[in-house]
Coordinates of N, CA and C in Angstrom, one line a residue:
M28 N 141.2 186.6 45.1 CA 140.9 187.9 45.6 C 141.7 189.0 44.9
E29 N 141.0 190.1 44.6 CA 141.6 191.2 43.8 C 141.5 192.5 44.6
E30 N 142.5 193.3 44.7 CA 142.5 194.5 45.4 C 142.1 195.7 44.5
L31 N 141.1 196.5 44.9 CA 140.7 197.6 44.2 C 140.7 198.9 45.0
D32 N 140.8 200.0 44.4 CA 140.8 201.3 45.1 C 139.4 201.9 45.2
F33 N 138.6 201.5 46.1 CA 137.3 202.1 46.3 C 137.3 203.5 46.7
K34 N 138.4 203.9 47.5 CA 138.5 205.2 48.0 C 138.8 206.2 46.9
G35 N 139.8 205.9 46.1 CA 140.3 206.9 45.1 C 139.7 206.7 43.7
A36 N 139.1 205.5 43.5 CA 138.6 205.2 42.1 C 137.3 204.4 42.3
T37 N 136.3 205.0 43.0 CA 135.1 204.2 43.3 C 134.4 203.7 42.0
E38 N 134.1 204.6 41.1 CA 133.4 204.2 39.9 C 134.1 203.3 39.0
Q39 N 135.4 203.5 38.9 CA 136.3 202.6 38.1 C 136.3 201.2 38.7
S40 N 136.3 201.1 40.0 CA 136.2 199.8 40.7 C 134.9 199.1 40.5
R41 N 133.8 199.9 40.6 CA 132.5 199.3 40.3 C 132.4 198.7 38.9
Q42 N 132.9 199.5 37.9 CA 132.9 199.1 36.5 C 133.8 197.9 36.3
H43 N 134.9 197.8 37.0 CA 135.8 196.7 36.9 C 135.1 195.4 37.4
I44 N 134.4 195.5 38.5 CA 133.7 194.3 39.0 C 132.6 193.9 38.0
N45 N 131.8 194.9 37.5 CA 130.8 194.5 36.6 C 131.3 193.9 35.3
A46 N 132.5 194.4 34.8 CA 133.1 193.8 33.6 C 133.5 192.4 33.9
W47 N 134.0 192.1 35.1 CA 134.4 190.7 35.4 C 133.2 189.8 35.4
V48 N 132.2 190.2 36.0 CA 131.0 189.4 36.1 C 130.4 189.2 34.7
A49 N 130.3 190.2 33.9 CA 129.8 190.1 32.5 C 130.6 189.1 31.7
K50 N 131.9 189.1 31.9 CA 132.7 188.2 31.1 C 132.5 186.7 31.6
K51 N 132.3 186.5 32.9 CA 132.1 185.2 33.5 C 130.7 184.6 33.1
T52 N 129.8 185.5 32.8 CA 128.4 185.1 32.5 C 128.0 185.3 31.1
E53 N 129.0 185.5 30.2 CA 128.8 185.8 28.8 C 127.8 186.9 28.5
D54 N 128.0 187.9 29.3 CA 127.1 189.2 29.2 C 125.7 189.0 29.5
K55 N 125.3 187.9 30.2 CA 124.0 187.7 30.7 C 123.7 188.6 31.9
I56 N 124.7 188.8 32.7 CA 124.6 189.7 33.9 C 125.7 190.8 33.7
T57 N 125.2 192.0 33.4 CA 126.1 193.1 33.0 C 126.2 194.2 34.1
E58 N 125.3 194.3 35.0 CA 125.2 195.4 36.0 C 125.0 194.8 37.4
L59 N 125.9 194.0 37.9 CA 125.7 193.4 39.2 C 125.7 194.5 40.3
L60 N 126.6 195.4 40.2 CA 126.7 196.5 41.1 C 126.1 197.7 40.4
S61 N 125.0 198.2 40.9 CA 124.4 199.4 40.3 C 125.1 200.7 40.8
S62 N 124.9 201.7 40.1 CA 125.5 203.0 40.4 C 125.2 203.4 41.8
G63 N 126.2 203.8 42.6 CA 125.9 204.2 44.0 C 126.0 203.0 45.0
S64 N 126.1 201.8 44.5 CA 126.0 200.7 45.4 C 127.4 200.5 46.2
V65 N 128.4 201.1 45.7 CA 129.7 201.1 46.5 C 130.1 202.6 46.6
N66 N 130.9 202.9 47.6 CA 131.4 204.3 47.8 C 132.8 204.2 48.3
S67 N 133.3 205.4 48.6 CA 134.7 205.5 49.1 C 135.0 204.8 50.4
N68 N 133.9 204.5 51.1 CA 134.1 203.9 52.4 C 133.9 202.4 52.3
T69 N 133.7 201.8 51.1 CA 133.5 200.4 51.0 C 134.8 199.7 51.2
P70 N 134.9 198.8 52.2 CA 136.1 198.1 52.5 C 136.3 196.8 51.7
L71 N 135.2 196.0 51.5 CA 135.3 194.7 50.9 C 134.0 194.3 50.3
V72 N 134.0 193.9 49.0 CA 132.8 193.4 48.3 C 133.0 191.9 47.9
L73 N 132.1 191.1 48.2 CA 132.2 189.7 47.8 C 131.3 189.5 46.6
V74 N 131.9 189.0 45.5 CA 131.2 188.8 44.3 C 131.4 187.3 43.8
N75 N 130.3 186.7 43.4 CA 130.4 185.4 42.9 C 129.5 185.3 41.6
A76 N 130.0 184.6 40.6 CA 129.3 184.5 39.3 C 129.3 183.1 38.8
I77 N 128.1 182.7 38.4 CA 128.0 181.3 37.8 C 127.1 181.4 36.5
Y78 N 127.5 180.7 35.5 CA 126.7 180.7 34.3 C 126.5 179.3 33.8
F79 N 125.3 179.1 33.3 CA 124.9 177.7 32.9 C 124.1 177.9 31.6
K80 N 124.5 177.1 30.6 CA 123.7 177.0 29.4 C 123.6 175.5 29.0
G81 N 122.4 175.0 28.9 CA 122.2 173.6 28.6 C 121.1 173.4 27.6
N82 N 121.3 172.5 26.7 CA 120.3 172.2 25.7 C 119.5 171.0 26.1
W83 N 118.2 171.0 25.8 CA 117.4 169.9 26.1 C 117.9 168.6 25.4
E84 N 117.8 167.5 26.0 CA 118.1 166.2 25.3 C 117.0 166.1 24.2
K85 N 115.8 166.4 24.5 CA 114.7 166.4 23.5 C 114.1 167.8 23.4
Q86 N 114.6 168.5 22.3 CA 114.2 169.9 22.2 C 112.7 170.1 21.8
F87 N 112.2 171.2 22.1 CA 110.8 171.6 21.7 C 110.9 172.2 20.3
N88 N 109.9 171.9 19.5 CA 109.8 172.4 18.1 C 109.2 173.8 18.2
K89 N 110.0 174.8 17.7 CA 109.5 176.2 17.8 C 108.2 176.4 17.1
E90 N 107.9 175.6 16.0 CA 106.6 175.8 15.3 C 105.4 175.4 16.2
D91 N 105.7 174.6 17.2 CA 104.6 174.2 18.1 C 104.3 175.2 19.2
T92 N 105.2 176.2 19.4 CA 105.0 177.2 20.4 C 103.9 178.2 20.0
Q93 N 103.0 178.4 21.0 CA 101.9 179.4 20.7 C 101.4 180.1 22.0
E94 N 100.7 181.2 21.8 CA 100.2 181.9 22.9 C 99.1 181.1 23.6
M95 N 99.2 181.0 24.9 CA 98.2 180.3 25.7 C 98.0 181.1 27.0
P96 N 96.8 180.9 27.7 CA 96.6 181.6 28.9 C 97.4 180.9 30.1
F97 N 97.9 181.8 31.0 CA 98.6 181.3 32.2 C 97.8 181.9 33.4
N98 N 97.4 181.0 34.2 CA 96.6 181.3 35.4 C 97.4 181.8 36.6
V99 N 97.7 183.1 36.7 CA 98.5 183.6 37.8 C 97.8 183.3 39.1
T100 N 96.5 183.6 39.2 CA 95.7 183.2 40.3 C 94.3 182.7 39.6
K101 N 93.4 182.4 40.5 CA 92.1 181.9 39.9 C 91.3 183.1 39.3
D102 N 91.7 184.3 39.6 CA 91.1 185.5 39.0 C 91.9 186.3 38.0
V103 N 93.2 186.0 37.9 CA 94.1 186.7 37.1 C 94.7 185.8 36.0
V104 N 94.5 186.1 34.8 CA 95.0 185.3 33.7 C 95.9 186.2 32.7
K105 N 97.1 185.7 32.4 CA 97.9 186.4 31.5 C 98.4 185.5 30.3
P106 N 98.6 186.1 29.1 CA 99.1 185.3 28.0 C 100.6 184.9 28.2
V107 N 100.9 183.8 27.7 CA 102.3 183.3 27.7 C 102.6 182.5 26.5
Q108 N 103.9 182.6 26.0 CA 104.3 181.7 24.9 C 104.5 180.3 25.4
M109 N 103.7 179.4 25.1 CA 103.7 178.0 25.6 C 104.3 177.1 24.6
M110 N 105.4 176.4 25.1 CA 106.1 175.4 24.2 C 105.3 174.1 24.4
F111 N 105.5 173.2 23.4 CA 104.8 171.9 23.5 C 105.6 170.8 22.8
Q112 N 105.6 169.7 23.4 CA 106.1 168.5 22.8 C 105.5 167.2 23.4
K113 N 105.3 166.2 22.5 CA 104.8 164.9 23.0 C 106.0 163.9 22.9
S114 N 106.4 163.4 24.0 CA 107.5 162.6 24.1 C 107.5 161.7 25.4
T115 N 108.6 160.9 25.6 CA 108.6 160.1 26.7 C 109.5 160.7 27.8
F116 N 109.0 161.0 29.0 CA 109.8 161.6 30.1 C 109.4 160.8 31.4
K117 N 110.3 161.0 32.4 CA 110.1 160.5 33.7 C 109.1 161.4 34.5
M118 N 108.1 160.9 35.1 CA 107.2 161.6 35.9 C 106.8 160.9 37.2
T119 N 106.3 161.7 38.1 CA 105.7 161.1 39.3 C 104.7 162.0 39.9
Y120 N 103.9 161.5 40.8 CA 102.9 162.4 41.5 C 103.0 162.2 43.0
V121 N 103.2 163.3 43.7 CA 103.4 163.3 45.1 C 102.1 163.7 45.8
E122 N 101.4 162.7 46.3 CA 100.1 162.9 47.0 C 100.2 163.8 48.2
E123 N 101.3 163.7 48.9 CA 101.5 164.5 50.1 C 101.4 166.0 49.9
I124 N 101.8 166.5 48.7 CA 101.7 167.9 48.3 C 100.8 168.1 47.1
S125 N 100.1 167.1 46.6 CA 99.3 167.2 45.4 C 100.0 167.8 44.3
T126 N 101.1 167.3 43.9 CA 102.0 167.9 42.9 C 102.5 166.9 41.9
N127 N 102.5 167.3 40.7 CA 103.1 166.5 39.6 C 104.6 166.9 39.5
I128 N 105.4 165.9 39.2 CA 106.9 166.2 39.1 C 107.3 165.6 37.7
L129 N 107.9 166.5 36.9 CA 108.4 166.1 35.6 C 109.9 166.3 35.5
L130 N 110.6 165.4 34.9 CA 112.1 165.5 34.7 C 112.4 165.7 33.3
L131 N 113.0 166.8 33.0 CA 113.5 167.1 31.6 C 115.0 167.0 31.5
P132 N 115.6 166.0 30.9 CA 117.1 165.9 30.9 C 117.7 166.8 29.9
Y133 N 118.9 167.3 30.2 CA 119.7 168.1 29.3 C 120.7 167.1 28.5
V134 N 121.2 167.6 27.4 CA 122.1 166.8 26.6 C 123.3 166.3 27.5
G135 N 123.6 165.0 27.4 CA 124.6 164.4 28.2 C 124.1 163.7 29.5
N136 N 122.9 164.1 29.9 CA 122.2 163.5 31.1 C 123.0 163.7 32.4
E137 N 123.8 164.7 32.4 CA 124.5 165.0 33.7 C 123.6 166.0 34.5
L138 N 122.8 166.7 33.8 CA 121.9 167.7 34.5 C 120.5 167.5 34.0
N139 N 119.5 167.7 34.9 CA 118.1 167.7 34.6 C 117.4 168.9 35.1
M140 N 116.3 169.3 34.4 CA 115.4 170.3 35.0 C 114.3 169.5 35.6
I141 N 114.0 169.8 36.9 CA 112.9 169.1 37.6 C 111.8 170.2 37.8
I142 N 110.6 169.9 37.3 CA 109.5 170.9 37.5 C 108.5 170.3 38.4
M143 N 108.1 171.1 39.4 CA 107.1 170.7 40.4 C 105.9 171.5 40.1
L144 N 104.8 170.9 39.7 CA 103.6 171.6 39.3 C 102.4 171.1 40.2
P145 N 102.0 172.0 41.1 CA 100.9 171.6 42.0 C 99.6 171.5 41.3
D146 N 98.7 170.7 41.8 CA 97.3 170.8 41.2 C 96.8 172.2 41.3
E147 N 95.9 172.5 40.4 CA 95.5 173.9 40.2 C 94.9 174.5 41.5
H148 N 94.3 173.7 42.3 CA 93.6 174.2 43.5 C 94.6 174.4 44.7
I149 N 95.9 174.0 44.5 CA 96.9 174.1 45.5 C 97.8 175.3 45.3
E150 N 97.9 176.1 46.4 CA 98.8 177.3 46.3 C 100.3 176.8 46.3
L151 N 101.0 177.5 45.5 CA 102.5 177.2 45.4 C 103.2 177.4 46.7
S152 N 102.7 178.4 47.5 CA 103.3 178.7 48.8 C 103.2 177.5 49.7
M153 N 102.1 176.7 49.6 CA 102.0 175.6 50.4 C 103.0 174.5 50.1
V154 N 103.3 174.3 48.8 CA 104.3 173.4 48.4 C 105.7 173.9 48.9
E155 N 106.0 175.2 48.8 CA 107.3 175.7 49.2 C 107.5 175.5 50.7
K156 N 106.4 175.6 51.5 CA 106.5 175.4 53.0 C 106.9 174.0 53.3
E157 N 106.4 173.1 52.5 CA 106.6 171.6 52.8 C 108.0 171.1 52.3
I158 N 108.6 171.8 51.4 CA 109.9 171.3 50.9 C 111.0 171.4 51.8
T159 N 111.7 170.4 52.0 CA 113.0 170.3 52.6 C 113.9 169.6 51.7
Y160 N 115.2 169.7 51.8 CA 116.1 169.1 50.9 C 115.9 167.5 51.0
K161 N 115.7 167.0 52.2 CA 115.5 165.6 52.4 C 114.3 165.1 51.6
K162 N 113.2 165.9 51.8 CA 111.9 165.5 51.1 C 112.1 165.6 49.6
F163 N 112.8 166.7 49.1 CA 113.0 166.9 47.7 C 113.7 165.7 47.1
I164 N 114.8 165.2 47.7 CA 115.5 164.1 47.2 C 114.7 162.8 47.2
E165 N 113.8 162.7 48.2 CA 112.9 161.5 48.3 C 111.9 161.6 47.1
W166 N 111.3 162.7 46.9 CA 110.2 162.9 45.9 C 110.8 162.7 44.5
T167 N 112.0 163.0 44.3 CA 112.6 163.1 42.9 C 113.5 161.9 42.6
R168 N 113.5 160.9 43.5 CA 114.3 159.7 43.2 C 113.8 159.0 41.9
L169 N 114.8 158.7 41.1 CA 114.5 158.2 39.7 C 113.7 156.9 39.8
E170 N 114.0 156.0 40.8 CA 113.3 154.8 40.9 C 111.8 155.0 41.3
K171 N 111.4 156.2 41.8 CA 110.1 156.4 42.1 C 109.3 157.0 40.9
M172 N 110.0 157.3 39.8 CA 109.4 157.9 38.7 C 109.1 156.9 37.6
E173 N 108.0 157.1 36.9 CA 107.7 156.2 35.8 C 108.0 156.9 34.5
E174 N 108.5 156.2 33.5 CA 108.8 156.8 32.2 C 107.6 156.5 31.3
E175 N 107.0 157.6 30.8 CA 105.8 157.4 30.0 C 105.7 158.5 29.0
E176 N 104.9 158.2 28.0 CA 104.6 159.2 26.9 C 103.7 160.3 27.5
V177 N 104.1 161.5 27.3 CA 103.3 162.6 27.9 C 103.3 163.8 27.0
E178 N 102.3 164.6 27.1 CA 102.2 165.9 26.3 C 102.6 166.9 27.3
V179 N 103.7 167.6 27.0 CA 104.3 168.6 27.9 C 104.0 170.0 27.4
F180 N 103.4 170.9 28.2 CA 103.2 172.3 27.9 C 104.0 173.1 28.9
L181 N 105.0 173.8 28.4 CA 105.9 174.5 29.3 C 106.1 175.9 28.8
P182 N 105.9 177.0 29.6 CA 106.1 178.3 29.2 C 107.6 178.6 28.8
K183 N 107.8 179.5 27.8 CA 109.1 180.1 27.7 C 109.2 181.2 28.7
F184 N 110.3 181.3 29.4 CA 110.4 182.4 30.4 C 111.8 182.8 30.6
K185 N 112.0 184.0 31.1 CA 113.3 184.6 31.4 C 113.1 185.3 32.7
L186 N 113.9 184.9 33.7 CA 113.9 185.5 35.0 C 115.2 186.1 35.4
E187 N 115.2 187.3 36.0 CA 116.4 188.0 36.4 C 116.1 188.6 37.7
E188 N 116.9 188.2 38.8 CA 116.6 188.8 40.1 C 117.9 189.2 40.7
N189 N 117.8 190.2 41.6 CA 119.0 190.7 42.3 C 118.7 190.7 43.8
Y190 N 119.7 190.2 44.6 CA 119.5 190.0 46.0 C 120.7 190.6 46.8
D191 N 120.4 191.3 47.9 CA 121.4 191.7 48.8 C 121.4 190.6 49.9
M192 N 122.5 189.9 50.0 CA 122.5 188.7 50.9 C 122.9 189.0 52.3
K193 N 123.2 190.2 52.6 CA 123.7 190.5 54.0 C 122.7 190.1 55.1
D194 N 121.4 190.5 54.9 CA 120.4 190.1 56.0 C 120.2 188.6 56.1
V195 N 120.2 187.9 54.9 CA 120.1 186.5 54.9 C 121.2 185.8 55.6
L196 N 122.4 186.2 55.3 CA 123.6 185.6 55.9 C 123.7 185.9 57.4
C197 N 123.3 187.1 57.8 CA 123.3 187.4 59.2 C 122.3 186.5 60.0
R198 N 121.1 186.3 59.3 CA 120.1 185.5 60.0 C 120.6 184.0 60.1
L199 N 121.5 183.6 59.2 CA 122.1 182.3 59.3 C 123.2 182.2 60.2
G200 N 123.6 183.3 60.9 CA 124.6 183.3 61.9 C 126.0 183.9 61.4
M201 N 126.1 184.3 60.2 CA 127.3 184.9 59.7 C 127.3 186.4 59.9
T202 N 127.6 186.7 61.2 CA 127.5 188.1 61.6 C 128.8 188.8 61.7
D203 N 129.8 188.1 62.2 CA 131.2 188.7 62.4 C 131.8 189.2 61.1
A204 N 131.5 188.6 60.0 CA 132.1 189.0 58.7 C 131.7 190.4 58.3
F205 N 130.6 190.9 58.8 CA 130.1 192.2 58.5 C 130.4 193.3 59.5
E206 N 131.1 192.9 60.6 CA 131.4 193.9 61.7 C 132.9 194.2 61.7
E207 N 133.1 195.5 61.7 CA 134.5 196.0 61.8 C 135.1 195.6 63.2
G208 N 136.2 195.1 63.2 CA 136.8 194.6 64.5 C 136.6 193.2 64.8
M209 N 135.5 192.6 64.2 CA 135.2 191.2 64.4 C 135.5 190.3 63.3
A210 N 135.5 190.8 62.1 CA 135.7 190.0 60.9 C 137.2 189.6 60.8
D211 N 137.5 188.4 60.3 CA 138.8 187.9 60.2 C 139.0 187.3 58.8
F212 N 139.6 188.1 57.9 CA 139.9 187.7 56.5 C 141.4 187.5 56.3
S213 N 142.1 187.2 57.4 CA 143.5 187.0 57.3 C 144.0 185.9 56.4
G214 N 143.0 184.9 56.2 CA 143.4 183.8 55.4 C 143.4 184.1 53.9
I215 N 142.8 185.2 53.5 CA 142.7 185.6 52.1 C 143.3 186.9 51.8
A216 N 143.6 187.7 52.8 CA 144.2 189.1 52.6 C 145.2 189.4 53.6
S217 N 146.2 190.1 53.2 CA 147.3 190.5 54.2 C 146.9 191.8 54.9
K218 N 146.0 192.6 54.3 CA 145.6 193.8 54.9 C 144.6 193.6 56.1
E219 N 144.9 194.2 57.2 CA 144.1 194.1 58.4 C 142.9 195.0 58.4
G220 N 141.9 194.6 59.2 CA 140.7 195.5 59.4 C 139.6 195.4 58.3
L221 N 139.8 194.4 57.5 CA 138.8 194.2 56.4 C 137.5 193.6 57.0
F222 N 136.4 194.1 56.5 CA 135.1 193.5 56.8 C 134.2 193.6 55.6
L223 N 133.2 192.8 55.5 CA 132.3 192.8 54.4 C 131.3 193.9 54.5
S224 N 131.0 194.6 53.4 CA 130.0 195.6 53.4 C 128.8 195.2 52.6
K225 N 129.1 194.4 51.5 CA 128.0 193.9 50.7 C 128.3 192.5 50.2
V226 N 127.2 191.7 50.0 CA 127.2 190.5 49.3 C 126.0 190.5 48.4
I227 N 126.3 190.7 47.1 CA 125.3 190.8 46.1 C 125.2 189.6 45.3
H228 N 123.9 189.1 45.1 CA 123.7 187.9 44.3 C 122.7 188.3 43.2
K229 N 123.1 188.0 42.0 CA 122.2 188.3 40.9 C 122.1 187.0 40.0
S230 N 120.8 186.6 39.7 CA 120.6 185.4 38.9 C 119.9 185.7 37.6
F231 N 120.2 184.9 36.6 CA 119.6 185.0 35.3 C 119.2 183.6 34.8
V232 N 118.0 183.3 34.5 CA 117.6 182.0 33.9 C 116.7 182.2 32.8
E233 N 117.0 181.6 31.7 CA 116.1 181.7 30.5 C 115.8 180.3 30.0
V234 N 114.5 180.0 29.8 CA 114.1 178.7 29.3 C 113.4 178.9 28.0
N235 N 113.9 178.2 26.9 CA 113.2 178.3 25.6 C 113.2 176.9 25.0
E236 N 112.9 176.9 23.7 CA 112.7 175.6 23.0 C 114.0 174.8 22.9
E237 N 115.1 175.4 22.9 CA 116.4 174.7 22.8 C 116.9 174.2 24.1
G238 N 116.6 174.9 25.2 CA 117.1 174.5 26.5 C 117.0 175.6 27.5
T239 N 118.0 175.7 28.3 CA 118.0 176.6 29.4 C 119.3 177.4 29.4
E240 N 119.2 178.7 29.6 CA 120.4 179.6 29.8 C 120.2 180.2 31.1
A241 N 121.2 180.1 32.0 CA 121.1 180.6 33.3 C 122.4 181.4 33.6
A242 N 122.5 182.2 34.4 CA 123.5 183.2 34.7 C 123.4 183.8 35.7
A243 N 113.2 182.7 24.1 CA 112.6 183.1 23.3 C 112.2 181.7 23.2
A244 N 103.0 179.0 15.5 CA 102.5 177.6 15.9 C 101.2 177.3 15.3
T245 N 101.4 176.3 15.5 CA 100.1 176.0 14.8 C 99.1 175.5 15.9
A246 N 98.1 176.2 16.1 CA 97.1 175.9 17.2 C 96.4 174.5 16.9
A247 N 96.2 174.2 15.7 CA 95.5 173.0 15.4 C 96.2 171.7 15.8
N248 N 97.5 171.8 16.0 CA 98.3 170.7 16.3 C 98.4 170.4 17.8
I249 N 97.9 171.4 18.6 CA 98.0 171.3 20.1 C 96.7 171.3 20.7
G250 N 96.4 170.3 21.6 CA 95.1 170.3 22.3 C 95.2 169.3 23.4
F251 N 94.2 169.2 24.2 CA 94.2 168.3 25.3 C 93.5 167.0 24.8
R252 N 94.2 165.9 25.0 CA 93.6 164.6 24.6 C 93.7 163.6 25.7
C253 N 92.7 162.9 25.9 CA 92.6 162.0 27.1 C 93.5 160.8 27.0
M254 N 93.8 160.4 25.8 CA 94.5 159.1 25.6 C 96.0 159.2 26.2
V255 N 96.6 160.3 26.1 CA 98.0 160.5 26.6 C 98.0 161.4 27.8
P256 N 98.7 161.1 28.8 CA 98.8 162.0 30.0 C 99.4 163.3 29.5
Y257 N 99.0 164.4 30.2 CA 99.6 165.7 29.9 C 100.1 166.4 31.1
F258 N 101.1 167.2 30.9 CA 101.7 168.0 32.0 C 101.6 169.4 31.5
C259 N 100.7 170.2 32.0 CA 100.4 171.5 31.5 C 100.8 172.6 32.5
A260 N 101.9 173.2 32.4 CA 102.4 174.2 33.3 C 101.8 175.6 33.0
N261 N 100.5 175.6 33.2 CA 99.7 176.9 32.9 C 99.3 177.6 34.1
H262 N 100.0 177.3 35.2 CA 99.8 178.0 36.5 C 101.1 177.9 37.3
P263 N 101.3 178.6 38.4 CA 102.6 178.7 39.0 C 103.3 177.4 39.4
F264 N 104.6 177.3 39.2 CA 105.3 176.1 39.4 C 106.7 176.4 39.9
L265 N 107.4 175.4 40.4 CA 108.8 175.5 40.9 C 109.7 174.7 39.9
F266 N 110.9 175.2 39.7 CA 111.8 174.5 38.8 C 113.2 174.4 39.5
F267 N 113.9 173.3 39.2 CA 115.2 173.0 39.8 C 116.1 172.5 38.7
I268 N 117.3 173.0 38.7 CA 118.3 172.3 37.8 C 119.2 171.5 38.7
Q269 N 119.2 170.2 38.5 CA 119.9 169.3 39.4 C 121.0 168.5 38.7
H270 N 122.1 168.3 39.4 CA 123.2 167.4 39.0 C 122.8 166.0 39.2
S271 N 122.7 165.2 38.2 CA 122.2 163.8 38.2 C 122.9 163.0 39.2
R272 N 124.2 162.9 39.2 CA 125.0 162.0 40.0 C 125.0 162.3 41.5
T273 N 125.1 163.6 41.8 CA 125.2 164.0 43.2 C 123.9 164.5 43.8
S274 N 122.9 164.7 42.9 CA 121.6 165.3 43.3 C 121.7 166.7 43.8
G275 N 122.9 167.3 43.6 CA 123.0 168.7 44.0 C 122.2 169.7 43.2
I276 N 121.7 170.7 43.8 CA 120.8 171.7 43.1 C 121.7 172.8 42.6
V277 N 121.8 173.1 41.3 CA 122.6 174.1 40.7 C 121.8 175.4 40.7
F278 N 120.6 175.4 40.3 CA 119.7 176.6 40.3 C 118.3 176.1 40.8
C279 N 117.6 177.1 41.3 CA 116.2 176.8 41.6 C 115.4 178.1 41.6
G280 N 114.1 178.0 41.3 CA 113.3 179.2 41.3 C 111.9 178.9 41.1
R281 N 111.1 179.9 41.0 CA 109.6 179.8 40.8 C 109.2 180.6 39.6
F282 N 108.2 180.1 38.9 CA 107.6 180.9 37.8 C 106.2 181.1 38.2
S283 N 105.8 182.3 38.5 CA 104.4 182.5 39.0 C 103.6 183.5 38.1
S284 N 104.3 184.2 37.2 CA 103.6 185.1 36.3 C 104.5 185.5 35.1
P285 N 103.9 185.5 33.9 CA 104.7 185.9 32.7 C 105.2 187.3 32.9

């Protein structure tokens, strides 16, 4: 915990927090707190930063990346830079949610990216409603997956989102921390009367041919062939970065439009 002077040096305090976050995320997140997000009455700001950069165990060849259509909806199509590789990966199909699951390991095999791609006629929102942590663990058990040669088509993408977590945390029951006179931070601060005013979460995830950064062909060589199974993420999907040994989820998100 670090003490800052929000009352006498509001802007300097904001810049100090942003500089700390930028350093921790190797400049992938540079403006966690926007101008005006804190003021002289701000008592306490909770900031957390996590940065992940992982290289695929089997990297995609940049020469195979080409523009392909991405079906945002059945009526809306947008171009996307689609990566491609033909290799052996673990896969499974969950009939309960009509979804293909592909596991892409990172170097070292400590972490994997798990991609959940519903059949084209299935809305991603339906899959999201069905997911619980228990079901996710069951669906992605390695012993339920088959290792097979597959043609993988995966978009390059970069996602950056900003969330104010106050409402979410209050709905989960964490209300006292935001109320003056009710909050108790005596375990981490000697100053009395502190209460949270903001909990800001910002995430950055980039997926490319080399791998994933979280906090960029030849058409003739790429086509659909019946002999080899293919996994073509040309419509909305979910992705999870999972720790192999504990099954803990490090990052998760959805890609629904380029």
